[in-house]
Amino acid sequence: VAPPFGRAPGPSDARRTQRGAFQDGARAEGGGRELVRPRTSAKEPPAAPPLVARTLSSHQVAGPVWNLGRLNHVAIAVPDLEKAKAFYENVLGAQVSEAVPLPEHGVSVVFVNLGNTKMELLHPLGNESPIAGFLQKNKAGGMHHICIEVDDIKAAVMDLKEKKIRSLSEEAKIGAHGKPVIFLHPKDCGGVLVELEQA
């Protein structure tokens, strides 16, 4: 075949001839369709994920700063303190204290030691004792309240006020064990009078 424009064939013509032969062979393998070889390029690094700014709101509310502890005691109102004391001491064999008057709370108390917790036997002391009103409604006596320890009673009082839990006093008072205590309203505690005591 004569070269175009009467030019003698050179090395570039040989390369074009080889390339044409390769493309013809590729069409034959593909049933007449030209096989397209994917282009290869340098692998690009994946795009970095967008940065998300994490900021704390100045109005973010902190969690509770106090914790419940163990059950300190269960308090039982009794119409006859000496009779109740004799039952737990002589019949059940418990370790029982002498009666302790607490005029600021309007009660006399006997402590019954149960090992893992205590019971308090409460009897009215004075004319304005809250236990007297309880016994008028419950002649035979009965459970008056439960007492649970807290690790920070001041923080507990503030937190519960914010949560709209009513208490029977504005601030904690010194209780029978010489530690600050506060009573929560039974209507806000499932019908149970709950006493919190500083551990």
PDB file of C-alpha atoms in Angstrom:
ATOM      1  CA  VAL A   1       0.000   0.000   0.000  1.00  0.00           C
ATOM      2  CA  ALA A   2       1.436   3.355  -0.982  1.00  0.00           C
ATOM      3  CA  PRO A   3       1.993   5.761   1.901  1.00  0.00           C
ATOM      4  CA  PRO A   4      -0.191   8.878   2.023  1.00  0.00           C
ATOM      5  CA  PHE A   5       1.044  11.786   0.004  1.00  0.00           C
ATOM      6  CA  GLY A   6       3.866   9.616  -1.410  1.00  0.00           C
ATOM      7  CA  ARG A   7       5.715   9.531   2.002  1.00  0.00           C
ATOM      8  CA  ALA A   8       7.840   6.515   2.872  1.00  0.00           C
ATOM      9  CA  PRO A   9       6.540   4.454   5.802  1.00  0.00           C
ATOM     10  CA  GLY A  10       8.292   5.127   9.062  1.00  0.00           C
ATOM     11  CA  PRO A  11       8.227   3.915  12.699  1.00  0.00           C
ATOM     12  CA  SER A  12       5.047   5.909  13.514  1.00  0.00           C
ATOM     13  CA  ASP A  13       3.194   4.115  10.706  1.00  0.00           C
ATOM     14  CA  ALA A  14       4.160   0.776  12.214  1.00  0.00           C
ATOM     15  CA  ARG A  15       2.824   1.815  15.603  1.00  0.00           C
ATOM     16  CA  ARG A  16      -0.481   2.944  14.039  1.00  0.00           C
ATOM     17  CA  THR A  17      -0.754  -0.347  12.204  1.00  0.00           C
ATOM     18  CA  GLN A  18      -0.218  -2.322  15.449  1.00  0.00           C
ATOM     19  CA  ARG A  19      -2.766  -0.173  17.296  1.00  0.00           C
ATOM     20  CA  GLY A  20      -5.346  -0.726  14.532  1.00  0.00           C
ATOM     21  CA  ALA A  21      -4.770  -4.468  14.644  1.00  0.00           C
ATOM     22  CA  PHE A  22      -5.330  -4.497  18.411  1.00  0.00           C
ATOM     23  CA  GLN A  23      -8.608  -2.543  18.098  1.00  0.00           C
ATOM     24  CA  ASP A  24      -9.819  -4.878  15.308  1.00  0.00           C
ATOM     25  CA  GLY A  25      -9.064  -7.902  17.512  1.00  0.00           C
ATOM     26  CA  ALA A  26     -10.870  -6.316  20.434  1.00  0.00           C
ATOM     27  CA  ARG A  27     -13.965  -5.737  18.284  1.00  0.00           C
ATOM     28  CA  ALA A  28     -13.896  -9.368  17.206  1.00  0.00           C
ATOM     29  CA  GLU A  29     -13.737 -10.605  20.834  1.00  0.00           C
ATOM     30  CA  GLY A  30     -16.623  -8.374  21.818  1.00  0.00           C
ATOM     31  CA  GLY A  31     -18.931  -9.625  19.056  1.00  0.00           C
ATOM     32  CA  GLY A  32     -18.408  -6.566  16.908  1.00  0.00           C
ATOM     33  CA  ARG A  33     -18.542  -4.171  19.886  1.00  0.00           C
ATOM     34  CA  GLU A  34     -15.507  -2.191  20.780  1.00  0.00           C
ATOM     35  CA  LEU A  35     -14.172  -3.011  24.216  1.00  0.00           C
ATOM     36  CA  VAL A  36     -13.493   0.106  26.237  1.00  0.00           C
ATOM     37  CA  ARG A  37     -10.646  -0.200  28.673  1.00  0.00           C
ATOM     38  CA  PRO A  38     -11.262   1.816  31.838  1.00  0.00           C
ATOM     39  CA  ARG A  39      -8.821   4.560  32.428  1.00  0.00           C
ATOM     40  CA  THR A  40      -6.596   4.170  35.391  1.00  0.00           C
ATOM     41  CA  SER A  41      -5.747   7.155  37.511  1.00  0.00           C
ATOM     42  CA  ALA A  42      -4.104   7.769  40.855  1.00  0.00           C
ATOM     43  CA  LYS A  43      -6.434   6.897  43.744  1.00  0.00           C
ATOM     44  CA  GLU A  44      -7.771  10.005  45.396  1.00  0.00           C
ATOM     45  CA  PRO A  45      -7.931  10.076  49.192  1.00  0.00           C
ATOM     46  CA  PRO A  46     -11.481   9.982  50.654  1.00  0.00           C
ATOM     47  CA  ALA A  47     -12.980  13.305  51.550  1.00  0.00           C
ATOM     48  CA  ALA A  48     -12.635  14.204  55.207  1.00  0.00           C
ATOM     49  CA  PRO A  49     -15.926  14.094  57.152  1.00  0.00           C
ATOM     50  CA  PRO A  50     -17.360  17.472  58.054  1.00  0.00           C
ATOM     51  CA  LEU A  51     -16.383  18.778  61.431  1.00  0.00           C
ATOM     52  CA  VAL A  52     -19.257  19.083  63.869  1.00  0.00           C
ATOM     53  CA  ALA A  53     -18.911  21.709  66.519  1.00  0.00           C
ATOM     54  CA  ARG A  54     -19.887  20.432  69.932  1.00  0.00           C
ATOM     55  CA  THR A  55     -20.719  23.200  72.341  1.00  0.00           C
ATOM     56  CA  LEU A  56     -22.356  23.100  75.742  1.00  0.00           C
ATOM     57  CA  SER A  57     -25.286  25.385  76.171  1.00  0.00           C
ATOM     58  CA  SER A  58     -24.962  27.887  78.975  1.00  0.00           C
ATOM     59  CA  HIS A  59     -28.506  26.911  80.008  1.00  0.00           C
ATOM     60  CA  GLN A  60     -27.788  23.174  80.248  1.00  0.00           C
ATOM     61  CA  VAL A  61     -29.184  21.774  83.509  1.00  0.00           C
ATOM     62  CA  ALA A  62     -26.812  19.754  85.665  1.00  0.00           C
ATOM     63  CA  GLY A  63     -27.810  16.341  86.967  1.00  0.00           C
ATOM     64  CA  PRO A  64     -28.604  15.597  90.601  1.00  0.00           C
ATOM     65  CA  VAL A  65     -25.787  16.375  92.989  1.00  0.00           C
ATOM     66  CA  TRP A  66     -27.080  14.088  95.734  1.00  0.00           C
ATOM     67  CA  ASN A  67     -27.754  10.365  96.043  1.00  0.00           C
ATOM     68  CA  LEU A  68     -29.981   8.092  98.072  1.00  0.00           C
ATOM     69  CA  GLY A  69     -28.332   5.777 100.551  1.00  0.00           C
ATOM     70  CA  ARG A  70     -29.602   2.932 102.671  1.00  0.00           C
ATOM     71  CA  LEU A  71     -32.899   2.560 104.505  1.00  0.00           C
ATOM     72  CA  ASN A  72     -32.213   4.073 107.917  1.00  0.00           C
ATOM     73  CA  HIS A  73     -35.396   3.075 109.734  1.00  0.00           C
ATOM     74  CA  VAL A  74     -39.117   2.374 109.598  1.00  0.00           C
ATOM     75  CA  ALA A  75     -41.170   4.354 112.101  1.00  0.00           C
ATOM     76  CA  ILE A  76     -44.192   2.824 113.839  1.00  0.00           C
ATOM     77  CA  ALA A  77     -46.672   4.928 115.792  1.00  0.00           C
ATOM     78  CA  VAL A  78     -47.807   3.103 118.933  1.00  0.00           C
ATOM     79  CA  PRO A  79     -50.532   3.989 121.470  1.00  0.00           C
ATOM     80  CA  ASP A  80     -48.639   2.302 124.335  1.00  0.00           C
ATOM     81  CA  LEU A  81     -44.873   2.775 124.149  1.00  0.00           C
ATOM     82  CA  GLU A  82     -43.939   0.453 127.028  1.00  0.00           C
ATOM     83  CA  LYS A  83     -46.117  -2.356 125.715  1.00  0.00           C
ATOM     84  CA  ALA A  84     -44.643  -2.047 122.218  1.00  0.00           C
ATOM     85  CA  LYS A  85     -41.110  -1.900 123.654  1.00  0.00           C
ATOM     86  CA  ALA A  86     -41.715  -5.084 125.667  1.00  0.00           C
ATOM     87  CA  PHE A  87     -43.046  -6.922 122.575  1.00  0.00           C
ATOM     88  CA  TYR A  88     -39.948  -6.305 120.444  1.00  0.00           C
ATOM     89  CA  GLU A  89     -37.556  -6.873 123.348  1.00  0.00           C
ATOM     90  CA  ASN A  90     -39.082  -9.792 125.221  1.00  0.00           C
ATOM     91  CA  VAL A  91     -41.120 -11.596 122.559  1.00  0.00           C
ATOM     92  CA  LEU A  92     -38.980 -11.048 119.422  1.00  0.00           C
ATOM     93  CA  GLY A  93     -35.663 -10.763 121.253  1.00  0.00           C
ATOM     94  CA  ALA A  94     -34.517  -7.555 119.553  1.00  0.00           C
ATOM     95  CA  GLN A  95     -32.081  -5.040 120.977  1.00  0.00           C
ATOM     96  CA  VAL A  96     -34.224  -2.156 122.189  1.00  0.00           C
ATOM     97  CA  SER A  97     -33.233   1.251 123.568  1.00  0.00           C
ATOM     98  CA  GLU A  98     -34.773   3.193 126.402  1.00  0.00           C
ATOM     99  CA  ALA A  99     -37.371   5.809 125.519  1.00  0.00           C
ATOM    100  CA  VAL A 100     -35.839   9.039 124.214  1.00  0.00           C
ATOM    101  CA  PRO A 101     -37.945  12.234 124.451  1.00  0.00           C
ATOM    102  CA  LEU A 102     -37.765  14.579 121.443  1.00  0.00           C
ATOM    103  CA  PRO A 103     -39.885  17.599 122.429  1.00  0.00           C
ATOM    104  CA  GLU A 104     -38.921  19.560 119.272  1.00  0.00           C
ATOM    105  CA  HIS A 105     -40.612  16.811 117.230  1.00  0.00           C
ATOM    106  CA  GLY A 106     -43.426  16.137 119.705  1.00  0.00           C
ATOM    107  CA  VAL A 107     -42.569  12.441 120.177  1.00  0.00           C
ATOM    108  CA  SER A 108     -40.944   9.931 122.465  1.00  0.00           C
ATOM    109  CA  VAL A 109     -38.902   7.337 120.583  1.00  0.00           C
ATOM    110  CA  VAL A 110     -37.709   3.796 121.259  1.00  0.00           C
ATOM    111  CA  PHE A 111     -35.128   2.415 118.825  1.00  0.00           C
ATOM    112  CA  VAL A 112     -35.310  -1.251 117.804  1.00  0.00           C
ATOM    113  CA  ASN A 113     -32.044  -2.486 116.276  1.00  0.00           C
ATOM    114  CA  LEU A 114     -32.570  -5.038 113.487  1.00  0.00           C
ATOM    115  CA  GLY A 115     -28.959  -5.381 112.334  1.00  0.00           C
ATOM    116  CA  ASN A 116     -29.294  -4.116 108.762  1.00  0.00           C
ATOM    117  CA  THR A 117     -31.685  -1.291 109.734  1.00  0.00           C
ATOM    118  CA  LYS A 118     -33.777   0.005 112.633  1.00  0.00           C
ATOM    119  CA  MET A 119     -37.350   0.539 113.693  1.00  0.00           C
ATOM    120  CA  GLU A 120     -38.521   3.583 115.608  1.00  0.00           C
ATOM    121  CA  LEU A 121     -41.468   3.253 117.969  1.00  0.00           C
ATOM    122  CA  LEU A 122     -43.140   6.665 118.161  1.00  0.00           C
ATOM    123  CA  HIS A 123     -45.446   7.876 120.931  1.00  0.00           C
ATOM    124  CA  PRO A 124     -47.010  11.346 121.293  1.00  0.00           C
ATOM    125  CA  LEU A 125     -45.191  13.873 123.488  1.00  0.00           C
ATOM    126  CA  GLY A 126     -47.039  17.104 124.245  1.00  0.00           C
ATOM    127  CA  ASN A 127     -50.401  18.435 123.179  1.00  0.00           C
ATOM    128  CA  GLU A 128     -49.394  19.339 119.611  1.00  0.00           C
ATOM    129  CA  SER A 129     -47.710  16.079 118.690  1.00  0.00           C
ATOM    130  CA  PRO A 130     -48.230  15.038 115.054  1.00  0.00           C
ATOM    131  CA  ILE A 131     -48.345  11.438 116.254  1.00  0.00           C
ATOM    132  CA  ALA A 132     -51.454  12.181 118.349  1.00  0.00           C
ATOM    133  CA  GLY A 133     -53.448  13.052 115.235  1.00  0.00           C
ATOM    134  CA  PHE A 134     -52.183   9.905 113.497  1.00  0.00           C
ATOM    135  CA  LEU A 135     -53.299   7.720 116.422  1.00  0.00           C
ATOM    136  CA  GLN A 136     -56.729   9.322 116.469  1.00  0.00           C
ATOM    137  CA  LYS A 137     -57.243   7.970 112.944  1.00  0.00           C
ATOM    138  CA  ASN A 138     -55.408   4.681 113.647  1.00  0.00           C
ATOM    139  CA  LYS A 139     -56.288   3.582 117.180  1.00  0.00           C
ATOM    140  CA  ALA A 140     -54.079   0.486 117.139  1.00  0.00           C
ATOM    141  CA  GLY A 141     -51.126   2.348 115.665  1.00  0.00           C
ATOM    142  CA  GLY A 142     -49.294   1.524 112.459  1.00  0.00           C
ATOM    143  CA  MET A 143     -46.491   2.496 110.134  1.00  0.00           C
ATOM    144  CA  HIS A 144     -45.939   6.232 110.243  1.00  0.00           C
ATOM    145  CA  HIS A 145     -42.996   6.864 107.886  1.00  0.00           C
ATOM    146  CA  ILE A 146     -39.829   5.470 106.357  1.00  0.00           C
ATOM    147  CA  CYS A 147     -36.429   7.130 106.578  1.00  0.00           C
ATOM    148  CA  ILE A 148     -33.815   6.998 103.809  1.00  0.00           C
ATOM    149  CA  GLU A 149     -30.301   8.392 104.086  1.00  0.00           C
ATOM    150  CA  VAL A 150     -28.925  10.924 101.599  1.00  0.00           C
ATOM    151  CA  ASP A 151     -25.323  12.007 101.086  1.00  0.00           C
ATOM    152  CA  ASP A 152     -26.138  15.741 100.842  1.00  0.00           C
ATOM    153  CA  ILE A 153     -29.408  16.812 102.412  1.00  0.00           C
ATOM    154  CA  LYS A 154     -29.053  20.490 101.470  1.00  0.00           C
ATOM    155  CA  ALA A 155     -28.660  19.593  97.800  1.00  0.00           C
ATOM    156  CA  ALA A 156     -31.557  17.139  98.112  1.00  0.00           C
ATOM    157  CA  VAL A 157     -33.869  19.803  99.551  1.00  0.00           C
ATOM    158  CA  MET A 158     -33.012  22.290  96.785  1.00  0.00           C
ATOM    159  CA  ASP A 159     -33.392  19.688  94.039  1.00  0.00           C
ATOM    160  CA  LEU A 160     -36.740  18.416  95.325  1.00  0.00           C
ATOM    161  CA  LYS A 161     -38.111  21.942  95.593  1.00  0.00           C
ATOM    162  CA  GLU A 162     -37.246  22.504  91.941  1.00  0.00           C
ATOM    163  CA  LYS A 163     -39.071  19.263  91.138  1.00  0.00           C
ATOM    164  CA  LYS A 164     -42.177  20.537  92.975  1.00  0.00           C
ATOM    165  CA  ILE A 165     -41.967  17.919  95.745  1.00  0.00           C
ATOM    166  CA  ARG A 166     -43.456  19.435  98.880  1.00  0.00           C
ATOM    167  CA  SER A 167     -41.915  19.049 102.326  1.00  0.00           C
ATOM    168  CA  LEU A 168     -43.399  19.522 105.811  1.00  0.00           C
ATOM    169  CA  SER A 169     -40.823  22.192 106.679  1.00  0.00           C
ATOM    170  CA  GLU A 170     -38.856  24.779 104.728  1.00  0.00           C
ATOM    171  CA  GLU A 171     -35.491  23.510 105.918  1.00  0.00           C
ATOM    172  CA  ALA A 172     -34.000  20.392 107.462  1.00  0.00           C
ATOM    173  CA  LYS A 173     -34.150  20.017 111.245  1.00  0.00           C
ATOM    174  CA  ILE A 174     -32.063  17.968 113.643  1.00  0.00           C
ATOM    175  CA  GLY A 175     -33.668  14.548 114.056  1.00  0.00           C
ATOM    176  CA  ALA A 176     -33.589  11.750 116.608  1.00  0.00           C
ATOM    177  CA  HIS A 177     -30.074  10.675 115.597  1.00  0.00           C
ATOM    178  CA  GLY A 178     -28.591  14.142 115.921  1.00  0.00           C
ATOM    179  CA  LYS A 179     -28.471  14.640 112.119  1.00  0.00           C
ATOM    180  CA  PRO A 180     -30.443  16.940 109.801  1.00  0.00           C
ATOM    181  CA  VAL A 181     -33.712  15.459 108.541  1.00  0.00           C
ATOM    182  CA  ILE A 182     -36.632  16.613 106.433  1.00  0.00           C
ATOM    183  CA  PHE A 183     -40.051  15.059 105.777  1.00  0.00           C
ATOM    184  CA  LEU A 184     -41.563  14.912 102.300  1.00  0.00           C
ATOM    185  CA  HIS A 185     -45.308  15.284 101.858  1.00  0.00           C
ATOM    186  CA  PRO A 186     -46.992  11.867 101.478  1.00  0.00           C
ATOM    187  CA  LYS A 187     -49.254  13.161  98.682  1.00  0.00           C
ATOM    188  CA  ASP A 188     -46.121  13.683  96.570  1.00  0.00           C
ATOM    189  CA  CYS A 189     -44.577  10.326  97.565  1.00  0.00           C
ATOM    190  CA  GLY A 190     -47.240   7.781  96.660  1.00  0.00           C
ATOM    191  CA  GLY A 191     -49.081   8.080  99.976  1.00  0.00           C
ATOM    192  CA  VAL A 192     -45.971   7.393 102.094  1.00  0.00           C
ATOM    193  CA  LEU A 193     -44.458   9.907 104.494  1.00  0.00           C
ATOM    194  CA  VAL A 194     -40.750   9.864 103.571  1.00  0.00           C
ATOM    195  CA  GLU A 195     -38.047  11.190 105.849  1.00  0.00           C
ATOM    196  CA  LEU A 196     -34.632  12.030 104.401  1.00  0.00           C
ATOM    197  CA  GLU A 197     -31.700  12.008 106.786  1.00  0.00           C
ATOM    198  CA  GLN A 198     -28.128  13.179 106.297  1.00  0.00           C
ATOM    199  CA  ALA A 199     -25.888  10.093 106.208  1.00  0.00           C
TER     200      ALA A 199
END
